[in-house]
Each structure stands twice: as structure tokens, then as C-alpha cells.
Coordinates of C-alpha atoms and ligand atoms in Angstrom, one line a residue:
M1 CA -19.8 -87.2 -36.6
R2 CA -18.3 -85.3 -39.5
T3 CA -18.2 -85.5 -43.2
L4 CA -14.8 -85.7 -45.0
E5 CA -14.9 -82.0 -45.8
Q6 CA -15.6 -81.2 -42.1
L7 CA -12.5 -82.9 -40.7
K8 CA -10.5 -80.5 -38.6
F9 CA -6.8 -80.3 -39.5
D10 CA -4.0 -79.0 -37.3
N11 CA -0.8 -79.7 -39.2
T12 CA 1.8 -79.3 -36.5
Y13 CA 4.5 -81.3 -38.2
A14 CA 4.1 -79.4 -41.4
R15 CA 4.7 -76.2 -39.5
L16 CA 8.2 -77.3 -38.4
P17 CA 11.1 -75.9 -40.4
E18 CA 11.6 -76.9 -44.0
V19 CA 14.5 -79.4 -43.3
F20 CA 12.0 -81.7 -41.5
H21 CA 10.0 -82.5 -44.6
E22 CA 9.1 -82.0 -48.2
R23 CA 5.8 -80.5 -49.3
V24 CA 4.5 -82.9 -51.8
N25 CA 1.0 -84.0 -53.0
P26 CA 0.1 -87.7 -53.6
T27 CA 0.1 -89.0 -57.1
P28 CA -3.3 -90.5 -57.9
F29 CA -4.3 -93.8 -59.5
P30 CA -6.6 -93.9 -62.5
N31 CA -10.1 -95.1 -61.6
P32 CA -9.7 -95.4 -57.8
H33 CA -12.1 -97.6 -55.8
L34 CA -12.4 -98.5 -52.2
V35 CA -11.2 -102.0 -51.2
S36 CA -12.0 -102.0 -47.5
F37 CA -13.1 -99.5 -44.9
N38 CA -12.7 -99.9 -41.2
P39 CA -15.5 -98.0 -39.3
A40 CA -13.7 -98.6 -35.9
V41 CA -10.9 -96.3 -37.0
A42 CA -13.2 -93.7 -38.6
V43 CA -14.6 -93.1 -35.1
L44 CA -11.1 -92.0 -34.0
I45 CA -11.4 -88.9 -36.2
D46 CA -15.1 -88.4 -35.8
L47 CA -15.7 -89.4 -39.4
H48 CA -19.2 -90.7 -40.1
H49 CA -19.1 -94.3 -41.4
D50 CA -21.5 -93.4 -44.3
E51 CA -18.8 -91.2 -45.8
A52 CA -17.2 -94.4 -47.1
N53 CA -20.2 -94.8 -49.5
R54 CA -19.4 -91.5 -51.3
D55 CA -17.3 -91.6 -54.5
E56 CA -15.2 -88.8 -53.1
F57 CA -14.0 -91.1 -50.3
S58 CA -11.8 -93.1 -52.6
D59 CA -10.8 -89.9 -54.4
Y60 CA -9.5 -88.4 -51.2
F61 CA -7.7 -91.5 -50.1
S62 CA -6.1 -92.2 -53.4
G63 CA -4.7 -88.8 -54.0
A64 CA -7.2 -87.7 -56.6
R65 CA -8.5 -84.9 -54.3
L66 CA -7.0 -83.1 -51.4
L67 CA -9.0 -82.9 -48.1
P68 CA -9.7 -79.3 -47.3
G69 CA -7.3 -78.2 -44.6
S70 CA -4.7 -80.9 -45.3
D71 CA -1.1 -79.9 -45.9
P72 CA 0.6 -83.0 -47.4
I73 CA 4.3 -83.7 -46.6
A74 CA 6.8 -86.4 -46.7
M75 CA 8.8 -86.7 -43.5
L76 CA 12.6 -86.8 -43.4
Y77 CA 14.2 -89.6 -41.3
S78 CA 17.2 -91.8 -41.5
G79 CA 18.0 -95.0 -39.5
H80 CA 20.0 -98.1 -38.9
Q81 CA 19.0 -100.8 -41.3
F82 CA 20.2 -104.3 -40.3
G83 CA 22.8 -102.6 -38.1
H84 CA 24.2 -100.2 -40.6
Y85 CA 23.5 -96.5 -40.7
V86 CA 21.7 -95.2 -43.8
S87 CA 21.9 -91.4 -43.9
Q88 CA 18.7 -90.6 -45.7
L89 CA 15.6 -92.6 -45.8
G90 CA 12.4 -90.6 -45.2
D91 CA 8.8 -91.2 -46.5
G92 CA 9.7 -92.6 -49.9
R93 CA 6.2 -93.8 -50.6
A94 CA 4.0 -92.5 -47.8
I95 CA 2.6 -89.0 -47.5
L96 CA 1.4 -87.5 -44.3
L97 CA -1.8 -85.8 -45.5
G98 CA -2.2 -83.9 -42.3
E99 CA -3.2 -84.2 -38.7
V100 CA -6.9 -84.4 -37.8
K101 CA -8.0 -83.1 -34.5
N102 CA -11.0 -84.9 -33.0
K103 CA -13.7 -83.6 -30.6
A104 CA -11.8 -85.1 -27.7
G105 CA -8.8 -83.0 -28.6
E106 CA -6.6 -85.9 -29.8
T107 CA -4.7 -85.5 -33.1
W108 CA -4.3 -88.3 -35.5
D109 CA -1.8 -88.4 -38.4
L110 CA -3.5 -89.4 -41.7
H111 CA -0.8 -91.2 -43.5
L112 CA -1.3 -92.4 -47.1
K113 CA 1.0 -95.3 -47.9
G114 CA 1.7 -96.0 -51.5
A115 CA 1.0 -92.3 -52.4
G116 CA 3.7 -91.9 -55.1
L117 CA 7.2 -90.4 -55.5
T118 CA 8.7 -88.0 -53.0
R119 CA 12.2 -86.5 -52.6
F120 CA 13.0 -89.6 -50.4
S121 CA 12.0 -92.3 -52.9
R122 CA 15.5 -93.1 -54.0
D123 CA 15.2 -96.0 -56.5
G124 CA 11.7 -96.9 -55.4
D125 CA 8.5 -96.2 -57.4
G126 CA 6.6 -94.6 -54.5
R127 CA 4.0 -97.3 -54.6
A128 CA 2.7 -100.2 -52.5
V129 CA 1.2 -103.4 -53.8
L130 CA -2.3 -104.6 -52.9
R131 CA -0.8 -107.7 -51.2
S132 CA 1.3 -105.8 -48.7
T133 CA -1.4 -103.2 -48.1
I134 CA -3.9 -105.9 -47.1
R135 CA -1.2 -107.5 -44.9
E136 CA -0.6 -104.2 -43.0
Y137 CA -4.3 -103.4 -42.8
L138 CA -5.2 -106.7 -41.3
C139 CA -2.3 -107.1 -39.0
S140 CA -2.4 -103.6 -37.5
E141 CA -6.0 -104.2 -36.6
A142 CA -5.3 -107.7 -35.3
M143 CA -2.6 -106.3 -33.0
H144 CA -5.0 -103.7 -31.8
G145 CA -7.5 -106.4 -31.1
L146 CA -4.8 -108.2 -29.0
G147 CA -4.3 -105.0 -27.0
I148 CA -0.9 -104.3 -28.5
P149 CA 0.0 -100.6 -29.2
T150 CA 0.0 -100.1 -33.0
T151 CA -0.7 -97.7 -35.8
R152 CA -4.2 -98.2 -37.0
S153 CA -5.7 -98.7 -40.5
L154 CA -8.7 -96.7 -41.9
C155 CA -9.0 -98.0 -45.4
I156 CA -7.4 -99.4 -48.5
T157 CA -8.0 -98.0 -52.0
S158 CA -6.8 -99.4 -55.3
G159 CA -7.1 -98.3 -58.9
N160 CA -6.0 -99.2 -62.4
E161 CA -2.3 -99.1 -61.8
T162 CA 0.1 -102.0 -62.1
V163 CA 3.2 -102.0 -59.9
Y164 CA 6.3 -104.1 -60.7
R165 CA 7.9 -106.2 -58.0
E166 CA 9.1 -109.7 -58.7
S167 CA 6.1 -109.9 -61.0
S168 CA 3.4 -107.3 -61.9
E169 CA 0.9 -106.7 -59.2
S170 CA -2.0 -104.3 -58.4
G171 CA -1.1 -101.1 -56.7
A172 CA -3.0 -99.9 -53.7
M173 CA -2.9 -97.3 -50.9
L174 CA -3.4 -97.7 -47.2
V175 CA -4.6 -94.9 -44.9
R176 CA -2.8 -95.4 -41.6
L177 CA -3.4 -93.4 -38.4
A178 CA -1.2 -92.8 -35.5
P179 CA -0.8 -89.9 -33.0
S180 CA 2.6 -89.4 -34.6
H181 CA 4.8 -91.0 -37.2
V182 CA 8.1 -89.8 -35.6
R183 CA 10.6 -92.6 -35.5
F184 CA 13.9 -93.2 -33.7
G185 CA 15.4 -92.5 -37.2
S186 CA 13.9 -89.0 -37.2
F187 CA 16.3 -88.1 -34.4
E188 CA 19.2 -90.0 -35.9
A189 CA 18.9 -87.9 -39.1
F190 CA 19.7 -84.7 -37.3
F191 CA 22.2 -86.2 -35.0
Y192 CA 24.4 -87.7 -37.7
R193 CA 24.1 -84.5 -39.8
R194 CA 25.3 -82.6 -36.8
Q195 CA 22.2 -80.4 -37.0
H196 CA 21.9 -80.4 -33.2
N197 CA 19.6 -77.3 -33.2
D198 CA 17.1 -79.2 -35.4
L199 CA 17.5 -82.2 -33.1
K200 CA 16.5 -80.0 -30.2
I201 CA 13.5 -78.6 -32.2
L202 CA 12.4 -82.2 -32.8
A203 CA 12.8 -83.2 -29.2
D204 CA 10.9 -80.1 -28.0
Y205 CA 8.2 -80.8 -30.6
V206 CA 7.8 -84.4 -29.4
I207 CA 7.7 -83.4 -25.8
Q208 CA 5.1 -80.6 -26.4
Y209 CA 2.7 -82.8 -28.3
H210 CA 3.3 -86.3 -27.0
F211 CA 5.1 -86.3 -23.7
P212 CA 4.0 -83.0 -22.1
L213 CA 4.6 -84.4 -18.6
A214 CA 8.3 -84.6 -19.4
N215 CA 8.4 -80.9 -19.0
N216 CA 7.9 -81.3 -15.2
A217 CA 11.1 -83.3 -15.0
E218 CA 14.5 -81.8 -14.1
N219 CA 15.8 -82.7 -17.6
P220 CA 12.8 -83.1 -20.0
Y221 CA 15.0 -84.8 -22.6
A222 CA 16.1 -87.4 -20.2
Q223 CA 12.5 -88.0 -19.2
L224 CA 11.6 -88.3 -22.9
L225 CA 14.2 -90.9 -23.4
H226 CA 13.1 -92.7 -20.2
D227 CA 9.5 -92.8 -21.5
V228 CA 10.5 -94.0 -24.9
A229 CA 12.6 -96.8 -23.4
T230 CA 9.6 -97.8 -21.2
L231 CA 7.1 -97.8 -24.0
T232 CA 9.4 -99.8 -26.3
G233 CA 10.1 -102.3 -23.6
Q234 CA 6.4 -102.8 -22.9
M235 CA 5.6 -103.1 -26.6
I236 CA 8.2 -105.7 -27.3
A237 CA 7.2 -107.7 -24.2
Q238 CA 3.7 -107.9 -25.8
W239 CA 5.1 -109.1 -29.1
Q240 CA 7.0 -111.9 -27.4
A241 CA 4.0 -113.0 -25.3
V242 CA 1.7 -113.3 -28.3
G243 CA 4.4 -114.9 -30.4
W244 CA 4.7 -112.2 -33.0
S245 CA 7.8 -111.2 -35.1
H246 CA 8.1 -107.7 -36.7
G247 CA 10.7 -108.9 -39.2
V248 CA 12.5 -105.5 -39.9
M249 CA 13.3 -103.8 -36.5
N250 CA 15.4 -101.1 -38.2
T251 CA 15.5 -97.9 -36.2
D252 CA 13.4 -96.2 -38.9
N253 CA 10.6 -98.6 -38.1
M254 CA 10.7 -97.9 -34.4
S255 CA 8.0 -95.5 -33.3
I256 CA 8.8 -92.8 -30.7
L257 CA 5.5 -93.6 -29.1
G258 CA 6.1 -97.3 -28.7
L259 CA 3.6 -98.3 -31.4
T260 CA 4.1 -101.3 -33.7
L261 CA 4.9 -99.5 -36.9
D262 CA 5.6 -100.5 -40.5
Y263 CA 4.2 -103.9 -41.1
G264 CA 6.3 -105.7 -43.7
P265 CA 7.3 -109.4 -43.6
Y266 CA 5.9 -109.8 -40.0
G267 CA 4.6 -113.1 -38.8
F268 CA 2.6 -114.7 -36.0
M269 CA 4.5 -117.8 -35.0
E270 CA 2.6 -121.0 -35.6
Q271 CA 4.8 -124.0 -34.6
F272 CA 6.8 -122.7 -31.7
N273 CA 10.4 -122.1 -32.6
P274 CA 12.5 -119.4 -30.8
E275 CA 14.6 -119.1 -33.9
F276 CA 11.6 -118.2 -36.1
I277 CA 12.6 -115.8 -38.9
C278 CA 9.6 -114.3 -40.7
N279 CA 11.6 -112.1 -43.1
H280 CA 12.9 -114.1 -46.0
S281 CA 15.6 -111.5 -46.7
D282 CA 17.0 -111.8 -43.1
H283 CA 19.6 -114.4 -43.9
H284 CA 21.4 -114.2 -40.6
G285 CA 18.3 -114.0 -38.4
R286 CA 19.2 -110.7 -36.9
Y287 CA 15.5 -110.1 -36.4
S288 CA 14.5 -113.6 -35.4
F289 CA 11.8 -114.0 -32.8
Q290 CA 14.2 -114.7 -29.9
N291 CA 16.4 -111.7 -30.9
Q292 CA 13.7 -109.1 -30.7
P293 CA 14.2 -108.2 -27.1
D294 CA 18.0 -107.7 -27.6
I295 CA 17.3 -105.7 -30.8
G296 CA 15.0 -103.5 -28.8
Y297 CA 18.0 -102.9 -26.4
W298 CA 20.2 -102.1 -29.4
N299 CA 17.7 -99.7 -30.8
I300 CA 17.2 -97.9 -27.5
R301 CA 21.0 -97.4 -27.4
A302 CA 20.8 -95.9 -30.9
I303 CA 18.1 -93.4 -29.9
A304 CA 19.9 -92.6 -26.7
H305 CA 23.1 -91.9 -28.7
A306 CA 21.1 -89.7 -31.1
L307 CA 19.7 -87.7 -28.2
S308 CA 23.1 -87.4 -26.5
P309 CA 23.8 -83.8 -27.4
L310 CA 20.8 -82.9 -25.1
L311 CA 21.7 -85.3 -22.3
E312 CA 24.3 -86.2 -19.7
Q313 CA 26.2 -89.3 -20.3
T314 CA 24.5 -91.0 -17.3
H315 CA 21.1 -90.6 -19.0
V316 CA 22.5 -92.1 -22.2
E317 CA 23.7 -95.1 -20.3
A318 CA 20.6 -95.5 -18.2
A319 CA 18.1 -95.8 -21.1
P320 CA 18.9 -99.3 -22.3
E321 CA 18.9 -100.5 -18.7
I322 CA 15.5 -99.0 -18.1
Y323 CA 14.3 -100.7 -21.3
E324 CA 15.6 -104.0 -20.1
Q325 CA 14.0 -103.8 -16.7
V326 CA 10.7 -102.8 -18.1
F327 CA 10.8 -105.5 -20.7
T328 CA 11.7 -108.2 -18.2
K329 CA 9.1 -107.2 -15.7
R330 CA 6.3 -106.9 -18.3
Y331 CA 7.3 -110.1 -20.1
R332 CA 7.1 -112.0 -16.8
E333 CA 3.7 -110.6 -16.0
L334 CA 2.3 -111.3 -19.4
M335 CA 3.6 -114.8 -19.5
N336 CA 2.3 -115.5 -16.0
A337 CA -1.1 -114.3 -17.2
K338 CA -0.9 -116.8 -20.1
F339 CA -0.5 -119.6 -17.5
G340 CA -3.4 -118.1 -15.5
L341 CA -1.1 -117.3 -12.6
V342 CA -1.9 -114.2 -10.6
E343 CA 1.0 -114.2 -8.2
Q344 CA 4.7 -114.1 -9.1
H345 CA 6.8 -116.9 -7.7
A346 CA 10.6 -117.4 -7.9
Q347 CA 10.4 -120.6 -10.0
D348 CA 7.9 -119.3 -12.6
G349 CA 10.6 -118.8 -15.2
L350 CA 11.4 -122.5 -15.0
L351 CA 7.8 -123.5 -15.3
R352 CA 7.4 -121.2 -18.3
Q353 CA 10.5 -122.5 -20.0
G354 CA 9.4 -126.1 -19.4
F355 CA 6.2 -125.5 -21.4
L356 CA 8.1 -123.6 -24.1
N357 CA 10.5 -126.5 -24.4
L358 CA 7.6 -128.9 -24.7
M359 CA 6.1 -126.9 -27.5
H360 CA 9.4 -126.5 -29.3
E361 CA 10.1 -130.2 -29.2
S362 CA 6.7 -131.1 -30.4
R363 CA 6.4 -128.2 -32.9
A364 CA 3.1 -127.4 -31.2
D365 CA 1.1 -124.4 -32.3
Y366 CA 2.0 -121.5 -30.0
T367 CA -1.5 -120.0 -29.9
N368 CA -3.5 -123.2 -29.7
A369 CA -1.2 -124.8 -27.1
F370 CA -1.8 -121.8 -24.8
R371 CA -5.5 -121.6 -25.6
S372 CA -5.9 -125.3 -24.7
L373 CA -4.2 -124.7 -21.4
N374 CA -7.2 -122.6 -20.4
N375 CA -9.0 -125.9 -19.9
F376 CA -6.4 -127.5 -17.6
R377 CA -8.1 -129.2 -14.7
Q378 CA -6.2 -129.9 -11.5
D379 CA -8.3 -132.9 -10.7
S380 CA -8.2 -134.4 -14.2
Q381 CA -8.2 -138.2 -13.9
D382 CA -6.9 -138.8 -17.4
H383 CA -4.0 -136.3 -17.6
N384 CA -5.8 -133.4 -19.4
P385 CA -5.9 -135.3 -22.7
T386 CA -6.8 -132.3 -25.0
I387 CA -3.7 -130.5 -23.8
R388 CA -1.5 -133.6 -23.5
D389 CA -2.2 -134.8 -27.0
Q390 CA -0.5 -131.9 -28.6
F391 CA 2.9 -133.1 -27.3
I392 CA 5.0 -135.9 -28.6
D393 CA 6.6 -136.9 -25.3
R394 CA 3.6 -137.5 -23.0
D395 CA 5.8 -138.4 -20.0
V396 CA 7.6 -135.0 -20.2
F397 CA 4.2 -133.3 -20.4
D398 CA 2.9 -135.3 -17.4
D399 CA 6.0 -134.2 -15.4
W400 CA 5.4 -130.6 -16.4
A401 CA 1.7 -130.8 -15.6
A402 CA 2.5 -132.1 -12.1
K403 CA 4.6 -129.0 -11.5
Y404 CA 1.9 -126.8 -13.0
R405 CA -0.6 -128.3 -10.7
E406 CA 1.6 -127.7 -7.7
R407 CA 2.1 -124.1 -8.7
L408 CA -1.6 -123.6 -9.2
E409 CA -2.3 -125.1 -5.7
A410 CA 0.3 -122.8 -4.2
E411 CA -1.9 -119.8 -5.1
R412 CA -5.1 -121.7 -4.5
S413 CA -6.1 -121.2 -8.1
E414 CA -9.7 -122.3 -9.0
D415 CA -10.1 -124.0 -12.4
E416 CA -13.3 -122.2 -13.4
K417 CA -12.2 -118.7 -12.4
R418 CA -8.8 -119.2 -14.0
K419 CA -10.4 -120.3 -17.2
I420 CA -12.5 -117.2 -17.4
L421 CA -9.3 -115.0 -17.1
M422 CA -7.3 -117.2 -19.5
D423 CA -10.0 -117.1 -22.1
K424 CA -9.6 -113.4 -22.2
T425 CA -5.8 -113.6 -22.3
N426 CA -4.8 -116.4 -24.6
P427 CA -6.3 -115.6 -28.1
K428 CA -8.1 -118.1 -30.2
Y429 CA -7.6 -116.3 -33.4
I430 CA -4.4 -114.7 -34.8
L431 CA -3.6 -113.5 -38.3
R432 CA -2.1 -116.7 -39.7
N433 CA -0.2 -116.2 -42.9
H434 CA -2.5 -118.6 -44.8
L435 CA -5.6 -116.6 -43.7
A436 CA -4.1 -113.3 -44.9
Q437 CA -3.0 -115.1 -48.1
Y438 CA -6.5 -116.3 -48.9
A439 CA -7.9 -112.8 -48.5
I440 CA -5.1 -111.5 -50.8
E441 CA -5.9 -114.1 -53.4
R442 CA -9.6 -113.4 -53.4
A443 CA -8.8 -109.7 -53.8
E444 CA -6.2 -110.0 -56.5
D445 CA -7.8 -112.7 -58.6
H446 CA -11.5 -112.0 -58.2
H447 CA -11.8 -108.4 -56.8
D448 CA -13.6 -110.0 -54.0
Y449 CA -12.9 -108.1 -50.8
S450 CA -15.3 -109.8 -48.5
E451 CA -12.6 -112.0 -46.9
I452 CA -10.7 -108.9 -45.8
D453 CA -13.8 -107.7 -44.0
R454 CA -14.4 -111.1 -42.5
L455 CA -10.9 -111.3 -41.1
L456 CA -11.0 -107.7 -39.8
N457 CA -14.2 -108.5 -37.9
L458 CA -12.9 -111.8 -36.6
L459 CA -9.5 -110.3 -35.4
S460 CA -11.1 -107.4 -33.7
D461 CA -12.2 -109.8 -30.9
P462 CA -9.5 -112.5 -31.0
C463 CA -10.3 -114.1 -27.6
A464 CA -14.0 -114.6 -28.3
D465 CA -15.0 -118.2 -29.3
Q466 CA -16.9 -117.1 -32.5
L467 CA -18.0 -120.7 -33.1
S468 CA -18.9 -120.3 -36.8
M469 CA -15.3 -119.3 -37.4
E470 CA -13.8 -122.3 -35.8
S471 CA -11.7 -123.3 -38.9
Y472 CA -9.9 -119.9 -38.7
A473 CA -8.2 -121.1 -35.5
R474 CA -6.5 -124.0 -37.2
P475 CA -2.9 -123.9 -38.4
A476 CA -2.1 -124.2 -42.1
H477 CA -2.1 -127.7 -43.5
S478 CA 1.4 -129.1 -43.0
D479 CA 1.6 -130.0 -46.8
S480 CA 0.7 -126.5 -48.0
V481 CA 3.4 -124.4 -49.7
P482 CA 5.1 -122.0 -47.2
I483 CA 4.3 -118.3 -47.9
I484 CA 7.5 -116.3 -48.5
V485 CA 7.4 -112.7 -47.3
S486 CA 10.3 -110.3 -47.6
C487 CA 10.8 -106.5 -47.5
S488 CA 10.2 -105.8 -51.2
S489 CA 6.5 -105.0 -51.1
Ligands
AMP501 P1 10.4 -100.0 -45.3 O1 11.3 -101.2 -45.6 O2 9.0 -100.1 -45.9 O3 10.4 -99.7 -43.9 O4 11.1 -98.8 -46.1 C1 12.4 -98.4 -45.9 C2 12.7 -97.1 -46.7 O5 12.5 -97.4 -48.1 C3 11.8 -96.0 -46.4 O6 12.5 -94.8 -46.6 C4 10.7 -96.1 -47.4 O7 10.0 -94.9 -47.7 C5 11.5 -96.6 -48.6 N1 10.7 -97.4 -49.6 C6 10.2 -98.6 -49.5 N2 9.5 -99.0 -50.6 C7 9.5 -98.0 -51.4 C8 9.0 -97.7 -52.7 N3 8.3 -98.7 -53.4 N4 9.2 -96.5 -53.3 C9 9.9 -95.6 -52.6 N5 10.5 -95.7 -51.4 C10 10.3 -96.9 -50.8
MG502 MG1 9.8 -98.3 -42.8

């Protein structure tokens, strides 16, 4: 395990031509301090967990000191925001400190979000607020706990700096890790500027460092696109299965590695509603829960179009179809697993839809309804009351349960064995908005960060029973004020 000063940097992106980035150092906060540290992510870069106890730790991760060997840059990208092309976005408030190479030979971007102004800041202040930083920190780790590909979070720092949004708030910085922060929009920037040589440099770079096997293909760029479509389809299938909405699926927020990236107004669905919109600014519901798979298709078309100078037309047209096939197959598998079904049968889609309809009509809690299904007994004399009681129309539930029983019998499913599998599949704990909100309030109002750590710990193992944490599995009180989240954080 290494000290901060011993981290090994290999800044491959910073070595790309100047048009790819701006060299810029973070702008520090006065009096930085550590808000939360995640040892599970420190391991990824071989960083010793005791390093978090040093004063220098918050200096390095709030811009007050530069890590030896780092080469900070802001990355250029553009992207489609809510369907409209915006020609220059880029890291307006995040700075890539550098790429750390661990002993296993993997490289991890150290990205400092909220690090101050860059050439790409436009009208923004380059800062992030404590509230949004805590939300990203907790959710990225919750997603990882659920087995969903995502950027990771190492720590949060804060300091004596007030940031102005709708009201004044504490500023903070988040250290985010990913093997790469290249986005669909990174390619779009060069395509729409007609800098096709730079487009090729970027594609070659991504293949070399992240998709080396694509070099074996007849057309490596076509293989790259194929792999991106596949990873994206798998990721979005996982979002749908767990009932999670990203909220801002603009192409600048789509990772080339199929990682869940840029946590803004995201939300885990509580009462099941396919039209769920988590982003308060999304007035037309473009990024509603049920639209996410189609938006994934739209976004794959956008990246295929951006790569078109390197491809044949057939490759461009094939990519969204590949995405769709992968999504559909993965979604079916994941949903069947949620019902404890091992085999795939022709009528499974109807069975699934029946349960979703029941949940929708009864406004049942998506996570808890599935979790309760783990205890379904085929020989139940009294109609599986703990499941049944979640639904308003008990007769409709009984009809559905009869079909479910038939389907379980068809694959000779055994209740005990199935429960063991389902207990590992259907989570008990998700990051409910009110849980995150409580951790935020403790941090903002009392400088008490213990709730952040408690949630981090809980959500790292979301399927375990953790009996002392039972209350964290409950939905928000129905009379509590809804928490409004939008892009402006
Ligand atoms: P996001 O909505 O966080 O994905 O950001 C979209 C674009 O706006 C990116 O180019 C960000 O870097 C930029 N941006 C968001 N917030 C700020 C801010 N406070 N200061 C500067 N740029 C920002
Ligand atoms: Mg973004």
C-alpha cells in the first residue's frame, strides 16, 4: 500500500494533443477538511487507508497541493443536451488530476469535481455544492454495491467557501475514479468541428487503452462501436431492473465504458410508476424512467454518427440494433432473476408485466415488493399475505399469484433454494431520497458526517438483511415533503 506521495501517475490523456484539453490547476478552498473517505476505493489505487488521517490528504483533494506526478487538465467534450447539440461543454468544474497506475497495472482517473474554473466553465462558477457531492458520493457507491457499472467515489472535501445556487450553500469537492472519463460527447466534439484527424486520434487512444481486443477485428472502429453499444445496453438494462433513473441522459453524460456517470438529479423509484421523472427540470419527461431504454438507443445513434468518418454506413446502422438486442436480452434475464426464474419461457414477459401493473395500480414500493416476493410459498394456504397485502386489488394479485405458481412449477422451482437466490438479487436497501437528504442535513446544519458513512456502509451490501438498519428499508412517510432535485447543483 502506498502513501499519497508514492502514487504512480501515467497521464496518458494529458499527453494527447493540446486540442483535447486545457492544462489547469484546481482552485483551492480556504481551510479544507475531509468530509468522508471511502477506503474501499482507496484500495483501487493501492492507497493506504491511514493516509486519510493526514492533513495533507484534504490539501491534495481540495486543490491546495498538487500530488507529485499529477498533470491536471480539463477535458474537452461537447454533446447533445435534451436532444440539442451544444458545441462546447467540457470539464467546466471538474479537473482530471491525473491517471494513477496500480500494482495490478490498471489505471484510474482521479477526477476532482468542484475544483474551480476552467476554460470550459462558461457561466458557471466551477464549483459543486456539498449537497450534490454527497448525493453523487453515496449513489455511485450504492450502484457499485448493486453490481451496476459506475464511476467510483474516493472522498469528499469541503472548506470555508460559500457557493450560490438558489440559495447560499457550502461548497465541496468530490474525488471520482474511473478507468476513463471519455464520453460520447468527446467524440461528438471532434466530429461536429470536422476535426476528423483528432476524432481518429481519440478513437485510437480509446482502443489502445480500453478496448485493446478491438485491434484484432477487421475494422477496429466498428468493433469499438459494437462494444460501446453492448456495454451501454447492459448498463441501462441494469438501471431498469433496479428501478433507477439517471435524470440527465445527455450524450456528454454517457461514458464510453458503459459506466453510470455524472450523478445529478437521479432517483431510485419508490412507488412504481413507469412515467417516473426524477429531474425537476425535465418538464416533458424526455428522461423519464420508461424512456431510458429508448434514449440509450438515441444516444448510440449519436455516437455512431460521430464515429461515421471512420466507419462504413452498415456499421453506423448496425450499432443501435446491437444496443437494442443486448438491452432486451439482458433486461429479460435480470427481470427473470428478480422473479427467481432460472429458465426463460415464452410467456415470462406477460407474467412480469402483470406484476408491474399490480405495483403500478397499488403504488407499491418497487424495491420492497420484489424483496417480499422472495418469500413466496407455492403451498401457502393463506395466499402469501405479506406479499398480497401490498396490493389494493387482492383478487388481481391472487390471479397473478396462481400464474406465478404455475410458472414456478414448470421449472420445478423449490421455495427455499429460490429464496436464497432472490435474497442475493432483490436488494433490501436502496438510496432513497429521504435517506440521502437526512445525511445532507446532518452535514450541512451540524457538520456531522457520520450519517454519510453509515449509508456508505449500508449500501455497500444492499442485499444483506442488516437487521439493526431495518428502518432504512422503509419508504419515506407519505406525508413528508417531496424532495426536489434538478440539474443546478
Ligand atoms: P452536468 O449537468 O453536471 O453534466 O454539466 C453539464 C456541463 O455544464 C458540463 O460542461 C459541466 O462542466 C458544466 N457545469 C455544470 N455546473 C457547472 C458549474 N457550477 N461551473 C462550471 N461549469 C459547470
Ligand atoms: Mg455532465
